[in-house]
XYZ file of C-alpha atoms in Angstrom:
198
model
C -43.315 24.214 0.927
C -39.542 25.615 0.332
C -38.771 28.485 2.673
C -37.485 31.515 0.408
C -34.751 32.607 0.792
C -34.812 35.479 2.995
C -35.921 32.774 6.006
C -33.766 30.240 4.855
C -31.378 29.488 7.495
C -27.838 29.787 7.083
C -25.361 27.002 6.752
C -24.118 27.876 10.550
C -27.282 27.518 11.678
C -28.541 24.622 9.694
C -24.861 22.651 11.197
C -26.088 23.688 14.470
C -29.428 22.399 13.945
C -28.327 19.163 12.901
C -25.547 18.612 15.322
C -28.078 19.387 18.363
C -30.140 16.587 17.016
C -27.303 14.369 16.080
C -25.238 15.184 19.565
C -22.248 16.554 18.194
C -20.373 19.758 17.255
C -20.904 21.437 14.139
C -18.177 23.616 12.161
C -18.594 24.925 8.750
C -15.129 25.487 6.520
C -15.500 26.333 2.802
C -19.139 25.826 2.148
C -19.244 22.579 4.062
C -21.402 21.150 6.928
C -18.965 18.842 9.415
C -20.387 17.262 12.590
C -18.075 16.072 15.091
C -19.751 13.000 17.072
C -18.177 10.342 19.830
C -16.826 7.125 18.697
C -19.231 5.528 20.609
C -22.533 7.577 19.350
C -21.364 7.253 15.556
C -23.903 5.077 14.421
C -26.886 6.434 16.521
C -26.235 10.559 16.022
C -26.324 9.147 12.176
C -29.569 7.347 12.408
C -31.095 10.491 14.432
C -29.796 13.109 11.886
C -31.573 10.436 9.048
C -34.814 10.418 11.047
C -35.093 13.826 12.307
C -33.164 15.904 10.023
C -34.174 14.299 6.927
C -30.728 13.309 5.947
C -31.826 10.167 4.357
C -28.873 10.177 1.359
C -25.972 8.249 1.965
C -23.066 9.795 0.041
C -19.558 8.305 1.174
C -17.666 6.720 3.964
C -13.694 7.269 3.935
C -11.043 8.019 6.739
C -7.903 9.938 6.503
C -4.742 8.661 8.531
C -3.787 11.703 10.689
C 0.194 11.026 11.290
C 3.382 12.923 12.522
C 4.994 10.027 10.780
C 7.304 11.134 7.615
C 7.963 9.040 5.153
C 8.357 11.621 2.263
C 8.281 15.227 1.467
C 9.248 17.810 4.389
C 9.091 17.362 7.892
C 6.097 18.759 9.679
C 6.119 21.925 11.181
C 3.606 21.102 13.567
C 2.841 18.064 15.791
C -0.996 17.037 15.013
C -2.952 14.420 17.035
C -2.293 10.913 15.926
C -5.405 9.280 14.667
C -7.794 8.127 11.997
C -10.967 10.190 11.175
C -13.811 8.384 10.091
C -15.894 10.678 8.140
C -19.625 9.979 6.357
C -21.192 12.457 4.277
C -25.151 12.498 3.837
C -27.704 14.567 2.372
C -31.583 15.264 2.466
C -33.188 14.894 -1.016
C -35.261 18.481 -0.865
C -32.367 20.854 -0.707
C -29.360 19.117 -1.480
C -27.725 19.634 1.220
C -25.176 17.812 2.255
C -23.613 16.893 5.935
C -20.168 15.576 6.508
C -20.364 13.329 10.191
C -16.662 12.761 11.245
C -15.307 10.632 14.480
C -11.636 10.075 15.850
C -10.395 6.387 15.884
C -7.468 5.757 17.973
C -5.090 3.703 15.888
C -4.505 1.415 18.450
C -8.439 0.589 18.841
C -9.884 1.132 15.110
C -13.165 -0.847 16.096
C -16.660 0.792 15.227
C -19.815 0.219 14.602
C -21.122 -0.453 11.493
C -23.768 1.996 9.466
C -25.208 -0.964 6.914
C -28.411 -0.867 8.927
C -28.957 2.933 9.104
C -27.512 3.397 4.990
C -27.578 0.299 3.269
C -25.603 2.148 0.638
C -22.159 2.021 3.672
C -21.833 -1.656 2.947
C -19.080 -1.298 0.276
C -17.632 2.080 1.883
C -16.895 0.153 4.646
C -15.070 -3.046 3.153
C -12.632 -0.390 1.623
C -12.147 1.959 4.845
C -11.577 -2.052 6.303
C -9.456 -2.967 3.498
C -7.919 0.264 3.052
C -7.454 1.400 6.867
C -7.900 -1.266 9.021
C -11.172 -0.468 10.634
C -13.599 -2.834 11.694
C -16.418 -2.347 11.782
C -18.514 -4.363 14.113
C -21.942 -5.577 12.833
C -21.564 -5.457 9.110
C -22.836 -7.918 7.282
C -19.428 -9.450 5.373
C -16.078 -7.356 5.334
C -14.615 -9.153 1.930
C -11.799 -7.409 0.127
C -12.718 -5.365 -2.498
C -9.468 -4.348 -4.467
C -6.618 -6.400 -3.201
C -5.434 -10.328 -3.676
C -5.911 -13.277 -1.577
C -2.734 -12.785 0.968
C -2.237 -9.378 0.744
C -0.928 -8.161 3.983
C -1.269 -4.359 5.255
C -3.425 -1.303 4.757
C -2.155 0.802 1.694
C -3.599 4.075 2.962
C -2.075 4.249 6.338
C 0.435 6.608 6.672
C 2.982 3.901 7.865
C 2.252 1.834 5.161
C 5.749 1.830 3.042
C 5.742 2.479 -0.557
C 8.135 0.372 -2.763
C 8.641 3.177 -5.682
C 9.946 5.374 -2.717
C 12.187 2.528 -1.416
C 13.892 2.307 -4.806
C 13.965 6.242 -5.535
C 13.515 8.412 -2.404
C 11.090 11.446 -2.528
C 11.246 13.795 -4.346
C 13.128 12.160 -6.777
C 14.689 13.274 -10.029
C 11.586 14.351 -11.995
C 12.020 12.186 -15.390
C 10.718 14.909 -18.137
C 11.364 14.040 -22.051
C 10.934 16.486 -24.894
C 8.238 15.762 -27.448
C 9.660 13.306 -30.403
C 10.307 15.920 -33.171
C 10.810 18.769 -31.259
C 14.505 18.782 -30.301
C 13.735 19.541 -26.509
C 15.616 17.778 -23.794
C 14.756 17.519 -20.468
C 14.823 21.030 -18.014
C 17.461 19.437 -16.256
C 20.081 17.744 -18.372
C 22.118 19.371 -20.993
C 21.281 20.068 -24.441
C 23.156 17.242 -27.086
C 22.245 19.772 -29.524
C 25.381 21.424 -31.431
C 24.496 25.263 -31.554
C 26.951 25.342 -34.416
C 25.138 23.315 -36.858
């Protein structure tokens, strides 16, 4: 039976629930559930919060290179901590509701273990946060490249990963912009050929 939903909890309490089951700390920030959990209880707060929270859905897996590193663009204003976040999102399949479970990998140590036996659905999440990132992840079944050829060397979403296009034409660039074929428009930023006289 669905609670209505004067006694439905909210989602502040429904994070808290879930991270005092899971062992971690729970924030919510636009609408969304996060759970903060150790590096080392990763794969057991997320096999608690599938067993005793009901959040049997595996959504995604993904990780976002945290860097003071600039490589393009403006410098930062402020100095973050270095790392890469792990982050999982699950669900339950009553209420849609959806958890985001997020862990700090220091990028000097980007070893973890594996969800494939708590989400079976992680498998190819992880080859492309391994592919992607460089994060192993110790226990899964086969880490095979998903996207990029035999010999490719480096992770293309690392921050420190260097992008060709901006080797040959620094950021930001001159924005190419053409007018539409007919319509006599040049680009904003170069001169008009047209003669005014005509």
């Amino acid at each position: 039976m669905t609670a209505s939903p004067s006694e439905a909890p909210t989602l502040e309490e429904y994070g808290a629930s879930v991270a005092a089951v899971a062992g971690g700390e729970a924030t919510v920030q636009f609408g969304t559930v996060k759970v903060k959990v150790r590096r080392d209880q990763w794969k057991d707060s997320l096999e608690k919060a599938r067993d005793k929270s009901g959040l049997l859905f595996f959504s995604w897996l993904s990780a976002i290179d945290w860097s003071n590193q600039v490589e393009v663009g403006d410098p930062l204003t402020d100095e973050i901590e270095e790392r890469i976040e792990l982050m999982a999102a699950v669900g339950d399949l009553d209420e849609g509701r959806l958890v985001i479970f997020a862990t700090d990998l220091a990028k000097e140590s980007l070893t973890i273990d594996s969800l494939t036996t708590v989400y079976a659905g992680a498998d190819w999440h992880e080859r492309e946060a391994h592919e992607m990132f460089g994060i192993e992840f110790v226990g899964h079944p086969g880490l095979e490249p998903l996207y990029l050829p035999d010999g490719f060397e480096g992770h293309p979403l690392r921050k420190s990963f260097p992008l060709l296009s901006r080797e040959v034409k620094p950021w930001p660039g001159k924005v190419d912009v053409e007018g539409m074929p007919g319509t006599g428009d040049s680009a904003p930023d170069e001169p008009s050929t047209e003669n005014p006289e005509a």
